[in-house]
Amino acid sequence: MAEALQQLILDTLHASGTIGDTRTLIIPGQSKPAASSDAQIIIRGALDSLDSREMITYTTHETLSHVLTPEGAQIALEGSHEARVWAALPVKGEGSPVLPEELKKKVGDSAKAGQGNAFKNGWITKEGKGLVKLVASIVDSTQQDMREVDATGSLAAGEKALAELRKRKLIVQRKGQWFTVEKGPNFSTSIAKPETDLTVDMLTSGSWKTATFKKYNFEAEGIPTNGGAFHPLLKVREEIRNIFLEMGFTEMPTASFVESGFWCFDALFVPQQHPARDLQDTFYLSDPSSSLPPPADYYARVSQVHEHGGYGSAGYRAPWSHAESSKLLLRTHTTASSAAMLYKLAAKCRGERTPAESNGGSGELAHEHGDVRAQVSAGILDAQDKSSQSQAKPKVDDDGFRPAKLFSIDRVFRNETTDATHLAEFHQVEGVVADRGLTLADLIGFMRLFFKKLGLENLRFKPAYNPYTEPSLEIFAFHPHLRKWVEIGNSGMFRPEMLEPMGFPKDVRVHGWGLSLERPTMIRYGINNIRTLLGHKVSIESVEKSPAVMF
Ligand code: PHE
């Protein structure tokens, strides 16, 4: 249709040189000239398309035209109310007069609406209780007016008559456009689609010389560009990081995905025979397969407490394996990084001058963790007063101990069979607090505050077992959608067998808790298969559209 209309416009221009009024065109497939404003909208589309190729030029003219209301359209079709009343009556003296109820049955609502005008026009009169025609024929000028407006959008009789019909709500005004059309510089009667690309074929055949090319449209808005989008895990990580920061915690450096058995397990007093250290649970490195040695005296204290006990502990009384301790592995928990940080925090208690000067940490780890003192000091804990923590200067006790609040959110690896809720790698959120005389109540209090900020107020704690904490607590929260208690984390007070070999004074307590980043993210976004969150099945669209979270 669009092509046929464009062809008609070109042919008309070819025949008459110009089109003075597009309302005289008959759109292909229509029977009447395109007088209506809807028809002119269609014509405008065709004109714009031809204009963009400079085949024509056109001028727009504004009009105010009239269209029929539904009532007006009905009158155009069936006659005015008064005419319908007149038509329903017998001529005076030639039949029995029609009673009002009968008239209503015959012409419906027109009976009421038309009687007045029919009397006024002298078309009908009363006879007894009924009505009869007074004249044998009438001219229904209202119907004629409606037909004229419908056909021309106006009335020859002029504005006064139009105003009257508007008042009777038979017609309404409508803005319209029509156009005059001239030939453009590229005028031709054949609509050849202009080329949009210069192709190799055109160049080799030489057809580019005669081809017409589409002009650049510098007004075009172009395709909207895509910005980057944060993955839901990153958004939730940011929220949780902010919660820790507002509670006065400092972020630990956790870049070392590869750790040694010593830092991941031994330093945490995890027995060397513990099942978590099996090949089935932990990924070990084959090249290089063993780590640089940890600080010698600390290593000696750790192996001693494992094998023979000490610090009030009987130890595991099992032979110590240096090979097991020096194995390189992908860390199974960020608690390995926490252990390295705690070891550095205790440097002064051990009598070392600064961590940077000492041979602290696990080889490369020592290097990567940089100036731990600065890291730790920013997290100095002024027990409950979080407003003062940002400016607080490190408070160092006489024995060199400084309290600290540390956190990390980073990746860990476990050699697990993957399913809907488990992957071989995930993210751990971990908080660690070190201070003198902390109690289990402090740990529970901290976790209540922390999880409350995550939107979880309904918590339960269940005694649990970790080789490195005693007591240990699993944390459960009531899941409002699943309507059941779900495990959300693990926690505990670190054992003296872990803290005292590091050099912490006996009354220093360190408690910690950990949770996965994936669990709260899945709950937040209503995701029940972890593979829709991580891996090759993640839909980019869902990442782009996932809203930011606010706990
Ligand atoms: N490392 C523990 C885990 O893997 C979490 C934890 C951190 C527990 C600190 C106690 C203290 O779940």
Coordinates of C-alpha atoms and ligand atoms in Angstrom, one line a residue:
M1 CA 0.0 0.0 0.0
A2 CA 2.8 2.4 1.0
E3 CA 4.6 1.8 -2.3
A4 CA 1.4 2.2 -4.3
L5 CA 0.6 5.5 -2.6
Q6 CA 4.2 6.8 -3.3
Q7 CA 3.8 5.7 -6.9
L8 CA 0.5 7.5 -7.2
I9 CA 2.1 10.7 -5.8
L10 CA 4.9 10.5 -8.3
D11 CA 2.6 9.7 -11.2
T12 CA 0.3 12.6 -10.3
L13 CA 3.3 15.0 -10.2
H14 CA 4.5 13.6 -13.5
A15 CA 1.1 14.3 -15.1
S16 CA 0.3 17.6 -13.6
G17 CA 3.6 19.0 -12.4
T18 CA 2.3 19.8 -8.9
I19 CA -0.3 18.6 -6.4
G20 CA -2.1 21.6 -5.1
D21 CA -4.1 19.9 -2.4
T22 CA -3.4 16.3 -1.2
R23 CA -7.0 16.1 -0.1
T24 CA -8.0 15.5 -3.7
L25 CA -5.9 12.4 -4.0
I26 CA -7.6 9.0 -3.9
I27 CA -5.5 6.6 -1.9
P28 CA -5.1 3.3 -3.7
G29 CA -7.8 0.9 -2.5
Q30 CA -10.1 3.7 -1.4
S31 CA -13.1 5.0 -3.3
K32 CA -13.3 8.6 -2.0
P33 CA -10.8 11.4 -2.0
A34 CA -8.5 11.5 1.1
A35 CA -10.4 14.3 2.8
S36 CA -10.2 13.0 6.3
S37 CA -7.3 13.8 8.7
D38 CA -6.6 10.1 9.1
A39 CA -6.1 9.8 5.4
Q40 CA -3.8 12.9 5.4
I41 CA -1.6 11.2 8.1
I42 CA -1.1 8.3 5.8
I43 CA -0.3 10.6 2.9
R44 CA 2.2 12.4 5.1
G45 CA 4.1 9.1 5.7
A46 CA 4.5 8.6 1.9
L47 CA 5.6 12.3 1.4
D48 CA 8.2 12.0 4.2
S49 CA 9.6 8.9 2.6
L50 CA 9.8 10.5 -0.9
D51 CA 11.1 13.7 0.6
S52 CA 14.0 11.9 2.4
R53 CA 15.2 10.8 -1.1
E54 CA 14.7 14.3 -2.4
M55 CA 12.2 13.1 -5.0
I56 CA 9.7 15.6 -3.9
T57 CA 9.3 18.6 -1.7
Y58 CA 6.1 19.5 0.2
T59 CA 4.5 22.3 2.2
T60 CA 2.2 21.6 5.1
H61 CA -1.1 23.5 5.7
E62 CA -3.0 23.4 8.9
T63 CA -6.8 23.1 8.9
L64 CA -9.5 23.1 11.4
S65 CA -12.1 20.6 10.2
H66 CA -15.1 19.0 11.8
V67 CA -16.0 15.3 12.3
L68 CA -19.2 13.7 13.4
T69 CA -19.8 12.5 16.9
P70 CA -21.5 9.1 17.2
E71 CA -24.8 10.8 17.5
G72 CA -24.1 12.9 14.4
A73 CA -23.0 9.7 12.5
Q74 CA -26.3 8.1 13.4
I75 CA -28.3 11.1 12.1
A76 CA -26.3 11.0 8.9
L77 CA -27.4 7.4 8.5
E78 CA -31.0 7.3 9.8
G79 CA -32.2 10.9 9.8
S80 CA -32.7 13.5 12.5
H81 CA -34.8 12.7 15.6
E82 CA -37.5 15.1 14.3
A83 CA -37.5 13.5 10.9
R84 CA -37.8 10.0 12.4
V85 CA -40.8 11.2 14.5
W86 CA -42.4 12.7 11.5
A87 CA -41.9 9.6 9.4
A88 CA -43.6 7.4 12.1
L89 CA -46.9 9.3 11.9
P90 CA -49.9 9.1 9.5
V91 CA -50.8 12.1 7.4
K92 CA -53.6 14.1 9.1
G93 CA -57.0 12.5 8.2
E94 CA -55.5 9.4 6.6
G95 CA -55.1 7.1 9.6
S96 CA -55.4 6.9 13.4
P97 CA -53.2 9.4 15.3
V98 CA -50.2 7.8 17.1
L99 CA -50.3 7.9 20.9
P100 CA -47.1 9.0 22.8
E101 CA -46.4 5.5 24.2
E102 CA -46.7 4.0 20.7
L103 CA -44.4 6.6 19.2
K104 CA -41.8 5.8 21.8
K105 CA -42.1 2.1 20.8
K106 CA -41.6 3.0 17.1
V107 CA -38.7 5.5 17.3
G108 CA -37.2 5.0 20.8
D109 CA -35.3 7.9 22.3
S110 CA -35.9 10.0 19.1
A111 CA -39.6 10.4 20.3
K112 CA -38.5 12.6 23.1
A113 CA -35.6 14.3 21.4
G114 CA -37.4 15.0 18.1
Q115 CA -41.0 16.1 19.0
G116 CA -40.1 19.7 20.0
N117 CA -38.3 20.4 16.7
A118 CA -41.0 18.6 14.7
F119 CA -43.6 20.9 16.2
K120 CA -41.5 24.0 15.7
N121 CA -40.8 23.1 12.1
G122 CA -44.6 22.7 11.6
W123 CA -44.1 19.1 10.5
I124 CA -46.6 17.5 13.0
T125 CA -49.6 18.4 15.1
K126 CA -51.8 17.0 17.8
E127 CA -55.1 15.3 17.1
G128 CA -57.0 14.2 20.1
K129 CA -54.5 12.4 22.4
G130 CA -52.3 11.4 19.5
L131 CA -50.0 12.9 16.8
V132 CA -50.3 13.2 13.0
K133 CA -48.2 14.6 10.1
L134 CA -49.1 18.2 9.2
V135 CA -47.2 18.1 5.9
A136 CA -46.8 15.4 3.3
S137 CA -43.0 15.9 2.8
I138 CA -40.1 17.4 4.6
V139 CA -36.5 18.4 4.0
D140 CA -34.3 16.9 6.8
S141 CA -31.7 19.6 6.8
T142 CA -29.9 18.3 9.9
Q143 CA -29.3 15.0 8.1
Q144 CA -28.0 16.9 5.1
D145 CA -25.7 18.9 7.2
M146 CA -24.3 15.8 8.8
R147 CA -23.6 14.2 5.4
E148 CA -22.0 17.4 4.3
V149 CA -19.7 17.6 7.3
D150 CA -18.9 13.9 6.9
A151 CA -17.9 14.4 3.3
T152 CA -16.1 17.7 3.4
G153 CA -15.2 18.3 7.1
S154 CA -17.1 21.6 7.0
L155 CA -20.4 23.3 6.0
A156 CA -20.9 25.6 3.1
A157 CA -23.4 27.5 5.3
G158 CA -20.5 28.7 7.4
E159 CA -19.3 29.0 11.0
K160 CA -22.6 30.0 12.5
A161 CA -24.2 26.8 11.4
L162 CA -21.2 24.8 12.5
A163 CA -21.3 26.4 15.9
E164 CA -24.9 25.4 16.3
L165 CA -24.1 21.8 15.4
R166 CA -21.2 21.8 17.9
K167 CA -23.5 23.0 20.6
R168 CA -25.9 20.2 19.8
K169 CA -22.9 17.8 20.2
L170 CA -23.4 16.4 16.7
I171 CA -20.0 17.5 15.4
V172 CA -16.6 18.3 17.0
Q173 CA -13.6 20.3 15.7
R174 CA -10.4 18.5 14.8
K175 CA -7.0 19.9 13.8
G176 CA -5.8 18.5 10.5
Q177 CA -3.1 18.9 7.9
W178 CA -3.0 18.8 4.2
F179 CA -0.1 19.3 1.8
T180 CA 1.0 20.8 -1.5
V181 CA 3.6 18.8 -3.3
E182 CA 6.3 19.7 -5.9
K183 CA 8.9 17.7 -7.7
G184 CA 12.2 17.4 -5.9
P185 CA 15.8 17.5 -7.3
N186 CA 15.8 13.7 -7.6
F187 CA 12.3 13.4 -9.1
S188 CA 11.6 10.3 -11.1
T189 CA 8.6 8.1 -11.5
S190 CA 10.4 4.9 -10.5
I191 CA 10.8 4.2 -6.8
A192 CA 14.2 2.5 -6.7
K193 CA 15.3 1.6 -3.2
P194 CA 18.5 3.7 -2.6
E195 CA 21.6 1.7 -1.7
T196 CA 22.7 1.9 1.9
D197 CA 26.1 0.2 1.6
L198 CA 28.9 0.4 -0.8
T199 CA 29.7 -3.3 -1.5
V200 CA 32.7 -5.1 -3.1
D201 CA 30.3 -6.2 -5.9
M202 CA 29.5 -2.6 -6.7
L203 CA 33.1 -1.7 -6.9
T204 CA 34.1 -4.6 -9.1
S205 CA 31.2 -4.2 -11.5
G206 CA 31.3 -0.4 -11.5
S207 CA 27.6 -0.2 -10.7
W208 CA 28.4 2.2 -7.9
K209 CA 28.9 5.0 -10.5
T210 CA 25.2 5.0 -11.4
A211 CA 23.7 3.7 -8.1
T212 CA 21.7 6.1 -5.9
F213 CA 22.8 6.1 -2.3
K214 CA 20.8 6.8 0.7
K215 CA 21.8 10.1 2.3
Y216 CA 23.3 10.1 5.8
N217 CA 20.6 11.1 8.3
F218 CA 22.5 13.3 10.7
E219 CA 19.3 13.8 12.7
A220 CA 19.0 10.0 13.5
E221 CA 19.3 9.2 17.1
G222 CA 21.3 6.0 16.7
I223 CA 21.1 2.8 18.7
P224 CA 21.3 3.3 22.5
T225 CA 24.6 2.1 23.9
N226 CA 24.7 -0.4 26.7
G227 CA 26.4 0.6 29.9
G228 CA 28.1 -2.0 32.1
A229 CA 26.1 -3.6 34.9
F230 CA 27.1 -5.0 38.2
H231 CA 26.5 -8.7 38.8
P232 CA 24.0 -9.3 41.7
L233 CA 26.8 -10.8 43.8
L234 CA 28.8 -7.6 43.5
K235 CA 25.8 -5.5 44.5
V236 CA 25.2 -7.6 47.6
R237 CA 28.9 -7.7 48.4
E238 CA 28.9 -3.9 48.3
E239 CA 25.9 -3.7 50.7
I240 CA 27.5 -6.2 53.1
R241 CA 30.8 -4.3 52.9
N242 CA 29.0 -1.1 53.8
I243 CA 27.4 -2.8 56.8
F244 CA 30.8 -3.9 58.1
L245 CA 32.3 -0.5 57.5
E246 CA 29.6 1.3 59.3
M247 CA 30.2 -1.1 62.2
G248 CA 33.8 0.0 62.3
F249 CA 35.4 -3.0 60.6
T250 CA 38.5 -2.9 58.4
E251 CA 38.7 -5.0 55.2
M252 CA 41.4 -7.7 55.2
P253 CA 43.5 -8.3 52.2
T254 CA 42.4 -11.6 50.8
A255 CA 44.1 -11.8 47.4
S256 CA 45.9 -15.0 48.1
F257 CA 43.6 -17.7 46.7
V258 CA 46.5 -20.2 47.1
E259 CA 47.5 -20.9 50.7
S260 CA 49.5 -23.6 52.4
G261 CA 48.1 -26.4 54.5
F262 CA 49.8 -24.6 57.4
W263 CA 47.8 -21.4 57.1
C264 CA 44.5 -22.9 55.9
F265 CA 44.5 -25.7 58.5
D266 CA 47.4 -26.1 60.9
A267 CA 47.4 -22.5 62.2
L268 CA 43.7 -23.0 62.9
F269 CA 44.4 -26.2 64.9
V270 CA 42.6 -28.3 62.3
P271 CA 44.0 -31.8 62.9
Q272 CA 46.2 -33.1 60.0
Q273 CA 43.9 -36.1 59.8
H274 CA 40.8 -34.0 59.5
P275 CA 38.5 -35.2 56.6
A276 CA 38.2 -31.6 55.3
R277 CA 41.9 -31.9 54.3
D278 CA 41.1 -34.9 52.0
L279 CA 41.6 -34.7 48.3
Q280 CA 37.9 -35.1 47.9
D281 CA 37.2 -31.9 49.8
T282 CA 40.2 -29.7 49.0
F283 CA 41.9 -28.8 45.7
Y284 CA 45.7 -29.3 46.0
L285 CA 48.2 -27.7 43.6
S286 CA 50.6 -30.0 41.7
D287 CA 53.0 -27.3 40.5
P288 CA 54.4 -25.9 42.7
S289 CA 53.2 -28.4 45.2
S290 CA 54.7 -27.1 48.4
S291 CA 54.9 -23.7 50.1
L292 CA 57.8 -21.6 51.4
P293 CA 58.4 -22.2 55.1
P294 CA 56.3 -20.2 57.6
P295 CA 58.1 -18.3 60.4
A296 CA 60.2 -21.0 62.1
D297 CA 59.4 -20.3 65.7
Y298 CA 55.7 -20.0 65.1
Y299 CA 55.8 -23.2 63.0
A300 CA 57.5 -24.9 65.9
R301 CA 54.8 -23.8 68.4
V302 CA 52.0 -24.9 66.1
S303 CA 53.4 -28.3 65.4
Q304 CA 54.1 -28.7 69.1
V305 CA 50.5 -27.9 70.2
H306 CA 49.2 -30.3 67.5
E307 CA 51.5 -33.2 68.4
H308 CA 52.0 -32.8 72.1
G309 CA 49.7 -30.1 73.4
G310 CA 50.4 -27.0 75.5
Y311 CA 48.6 -23.8 76.6
G312 CA 46.4 -26.1 78.8
S313 CA 45.6 -28.4 75.9
A314 CA 46.4 -32.1 75.5
G315 CA 46.9 -31.6 71.7
Y316 CA 46.0 -34.3 69.1
R317 CA 48.8 -36.6 70.1
A318 CA 49.2 -37.7 66.5
P319 CA 52.5 -37.6 64.5
W320 CA 53.1 -34.2 62.8
S321 CA 53.6 -34.2 59.1
H322 CA 55.7 -31.4 57.6
A323 CA 54.6 -32.6 54.1
E324 CA 51.0 -32.1 55.0
S325 CA 51.7 -28.7 56.4
S326 CA 53.5 -27.4 53.4
K327 CA 51.1 -28.6 50.7
L328 CA 49.8 -25.8 48.5
L329 CA 46.0 -25.7 48.0
L330 CA 43.1 -23.4 47.0
R331 CA 41.9 -22.0 50.2
T332 CA 38.8 -23.7 51.5
H333 CA 37.8 -20.7 53.7
T334 CA 38.8 -17.1 54.2
T335 CA 39.6 -18.0 57.8
A336 CA 43.1 -18.8 56.3
S337 CA 43.5 -15.1 55.6
S338 CA 42.1 -14.2 59.0
A339 CA 44.6 -16.5 60.7
A340 CA 47.5 -14.7 58.8
M341 CA 46.1 -11.3 59.8
L342 CA 45.7 -12.4 63.4
Y343 CA 49.3 -13.6 63.4
K344 CA 50.4 -10.2 62.3
L345 CA 48.1 -8.5 64.8
A346 CA 50.0 -10.4 67.5
A347 CA 53.4 -9.3 66.3
K348 CA 53.9 -6.7 69.0
C349 CA 52.8 -9.2 71.7
R350 CA 55.5 -11.4 70.4
G351 CA 58.0 -8.6 70.9
E352 CA 58.5 -7.9 67.2
R353 CA 59.0 -4.3 66.2
T354 CA 56.8 -4.0 63.2
P355 CA 55.2 -6.6 61.0
A356 CA 57.0 -5.2 57.9
E357 CA 60.4 -5.8 59.6
S358 CA 59.5 -9.3 60.8
N359 CA 59.3 -12.3 58.7
G360 CA 55.6 -12.6 59.3
G361 CA 53.0 -14.4 57.3
S362 CA 53.1 -17.3 54.8
G363 CA 55.8 -16.4 52.4
E364 CA 54.2 -14.5 49.5
L365 CA 51.3 -13.6 51.8
A366 CA 53.6 -11.5 54.0
H367 CA 54.4 -9.5 50.9
E368 CA 50.9 -9.1 49.7
H369 CA 49.4 -8.1 53.0
G370 CA 51.6 -5.1 53.0
D371 CA 51.6 -2.7 56.0
V372 CA 49.3 -4.6 58.3
R373 CA 49.7 -2.1 61.0
A374 CA 47.9 0.5 58.9
Q375 CA 45.2 -2.1 57.9
V376 CA 44.6 -3.1 61.4
S377 CA 44.8 0.3 63.1
A378 CA 42.0 1.6 61.0
G379 CA 39.8 -1.1 62.4
I380 CA 40.6 -0.5 66.0
L381 CA 37.6 -1.2 68.0
D382 CA 36.3 1.2 70.5
A383 CA 33.9 -1.4 71.9
Q384 CA 30.4 -0.1 71.3
D385 CA 31.1 3.5 70.1
K386 CA 31.2 3.4 66.3
S387 CA 31.2 7.1 65.8
S388 CA 34.7 7.5 67.2
Q389 CA 36.3 4.6 65.3
S390 CA 37.2 6.5 62.1
Q391 CA 39.5 9.0 63.8
A392 CA 40.7 6.6 66.6
K393 CA 44.4 6.2 67.0
P394 CA 45.5 2.7 67.6
K395 CA 45.3 1.9 71.3
V396 CA 48.2 -0.3 72.1
D397 CA 48.3 -2.0 75.5
D398 CA 51.5 -2.4 77.5
D399 CA 51.9 -5.9 76.3
G400 CA 51.6 -4.8 72.6
F401 CA 48.1 -5.9 72.1
R402 CA 45.6 -3.8 70.0
P403 CA 42.0 -4.7 69.6
A404 CA 40.8 -5.1 66.0
K405 CA 37.6 -5.6 64.0
L406 CA 38.3 -7.2 60.6
F407 CA 36.2 -8.5 57.8
S408 CA 36.6 -10.0 54.4
I409 CA 34.4 -11.0 51.5
D410 CA 36.2 -13.2 48.9
R411 CA 36.3 -16.4 47.0
V412 CA 36.9 -19.9 48.4
F413 CA 37.2 -23.3 46.8
R414 CA 35.9 -26.7 47.8
N415 CA 36.2 -29.9 45.8
E416 CA 32.5 -30.7 45.9
T417 CA 30.1 -32.3 43.4
T418 CA 28.1 -29.4 42.1
D419 CA 24.3 -29.3 42.3
A420 CA 21.6 -26.7 42.4
T421 CA 22.9 -25.1 45.6
H422 CA 26.6 -26.0 45.5
L423 CA 29.5 -24.9 43.3
A424 CA 33.2 -25.8 43.6
E425 CA 33.8 -22.1 44.3
F426 CA 31.8 -19.5 46.2
H427 CA 32.3 -16.4 48.3
Q428 CA 32.7 -16.2 52.0
V429 CA 31.8 -13.3 54.2
E430 CA 33.8 -13.3 57.4
G431 CA 34.0 -11.0 60.4
V432 CA 36.6 -11.3 63.2
V433 CA 36.8 -9.3 66.4
A434 CA 39.8 -9.4 68.8
D435 CA 39.7 -7.8 72.2
R436 CA 40.4 -8.6 75.8
G437 CA 37.8 -10.4 77.8
L438 CA 35.3 -10.9 75.0
T439 CA 32.5 -13.4 75.8
L440 CA 30.1 -15.6 73.9
A441 CA 27.5 -13.0 74.6
D442 CA 29.6 -10.4 72.7
L443 CA 29.7 -12.7 69.7
I444 CA 26.0 -13.3 69.8
G445 CA 25.4 -9.6 70.2
F446 CA 27.6 -8.7 67.3
M447 CA 25.9 -11.2 65.0
R448 CA 22.4 -10.0 66.0
L449 CA 23.4 -6.4 65.1
F450 CA 25.1 -7.6 61.8
F451 CA 22.3 -9.8 60.6
K452 CA 19.7 -7.2 61.7
K453 CA 21.4 -4.8 59.2
L454 CA 21.0 -7.6 56.6
G455 CA 17.2 -7.6 57.4
L456 CA 17.4 -10.8 59.4
E457 CA 16.1 -10.3 62.9
N458 CA 14.7 -13.7 63.8
L459 CA 17.8 -15.7 64.6
R460 CA 18.5 -18.9 66.4
F461 CA 21.9 -20.3 67.5
K462 CA 22.7 -23.9 67.6
P463 CA 25.8 -25.5 69.2
A464 CA 28.2 -26.8 66.5
Y465 CA 31.7 -28.0 66.0
N466 CA 34.7 -26.3 64.3
P467 CA 38.2 -27.6 65.0
Y468 CA 39.3 -23.9 65.5
T469 CA 36.5 -22.6 67.7
E470 CA 35.1 -23.5 71.0
P471 CA 32.2 -22.9 71.6
S472 CA 30.9 -22.9 68.1
L473 CA 27.5 -21.8 66.9
E474 CA 25.6 -22.3 63.7
I475 CA 23.3 -19.4 62.9
F476 CA 19.8 -20.0 61.6
A477 CA 17.3 -17.4 60.3
F478 CA 13.6 -17.7 59.7
H479 CA 13.1 -17.5 56.0
P480 CA 9.8 -15.6 55.5
H481 CA 9.1 -17.1 52.0
L482 CA 10.2 -20.7 52.6
R483 CA 8.6 -20.4 56.0
K484 CA 11.3 -22.4 57.7
W485 CA 14.6 -22.0 59.6
V486 CA 17.6 -22.0 57.2
E487 CA 21.2 -22.1 58.2
I488 CA 22.9 -18.9 57.3
G489 CA 26.2 -19.0 58.9
N490 CA 28.8 -20.5 61.3
S491 CA 30.7 -18.8 64.1
G492 CA 32.7 -19.3 67.3
M493 CA 35.3 -18.2 69.8
F494 CA 38.8 -19.1 68.4
R495 CA 40.6 -21.7 70.5
P496 CA 43.6 -20.9 72.7
E497 CA 45.5 -23.6 70.8
M498 CA 45.2 -21.3 67.8
L499 CA 45.6 -17.9 69.5
E500 CA 48.4 -18.5 72.0
P501 CA 51.0 -19.9 69.6
M502 CA 50.5 -16.7 67.6
G503 CA 51.6 -14.8 70.8
F504 CA 48.3 -13.3 72.0
P505 CA 48.1 -12.8 75.8
K506 CA 45.9 -15.3 77.6
D507 CA 43.0 -12.9 78.2
V508 CA 42.7 -11.9 74.5
R509 CA 39.6 -13.4 73.0
V510 CA 38.9 -13.5 69.3
H511 CA 35.6 -14.4 67.9
G512 CA 34.4 -14.8 64.3
W513 CA 31.6 -15.6 62.1
G514 CA 31.3 -16.6 58.4
L515 CA 28.5 -16.9 55.9
S516 CA 28.3 -17.4 52.1
L517 CA 27.7 -14.4 49.9
E518 CA 25.6 -16.5 47.6
R519 CA 22.9 -17.5 50.1
P520 CA 21.6 -14.0 51.0
T521 CA 22.0 -13.0 47.3
M522 CA 19.8 -16.0 46.2
I523 CA 17.3 -15.1 48.9
R524 CA 17.3 -11.4 47.8
Y525 CA 16.8 -12.1 44.1
G526 CA 14.5 -15.1 44.5
I527 CA 17.0 -17.4 42.7
N528 CA 16.8 -21.1 43.6
N529 CA 19.4 -22.5 41.4
I530 CA 23.0 -21.3 41.9
R531 CA 23.8 -21.9 38.3
T532 CA 21.5 -19.1 37.2
L533 CA 23.6 -16.8 39.4
L534 CA 27.1 -18.0 38.4
G535 CA 28.6 -19.7 35.4
H536 CA 27.9 -19.9 31.7
K537 CA 24.1 -20.1 32.2
V538 CA 23.8 -16.7 33.7
S539 CA 21.6 -14.5 31.5
I540 CA 23.3 -11.1 30.8
E541 CA 19.8 -9.6 30.6
S542 CA 19.0 -10.6 34.1
V543 CA 22.3 -9.2 35.3
E544 CA 21.6 -5.9 33.6
K545 CA 18.0 -5.7 34.9
S546 CA 18.6 -6.9 38.5
P547 CA 17.8 -4.1 40.9
A548 CA 20.2 -2.8 43.5
V549 CA 19.6 -4.2 46.9
M550 CA 19.1 -2.4 50.2
F551 CA 19.0 -4.6 53.2
Ligands
PHE1 N1 35.4 -20.7 58.4 C1 34.1 -21.0 58.8 C2 33.3 -21.6 57.6 O1 34.0 -22.1 56.7 C3 33.3 -19.8 59.2 C4 33.9 -19.3 60.5 C5 34.7 -18.2 60.5 C6 33.6 -19.9 61.7 C7 35.1 -17.7 61.7 C8 34.0 -19.4 62.9 C9 34.8 -18.3 62.9 O2 32.2 -21.8 57.6

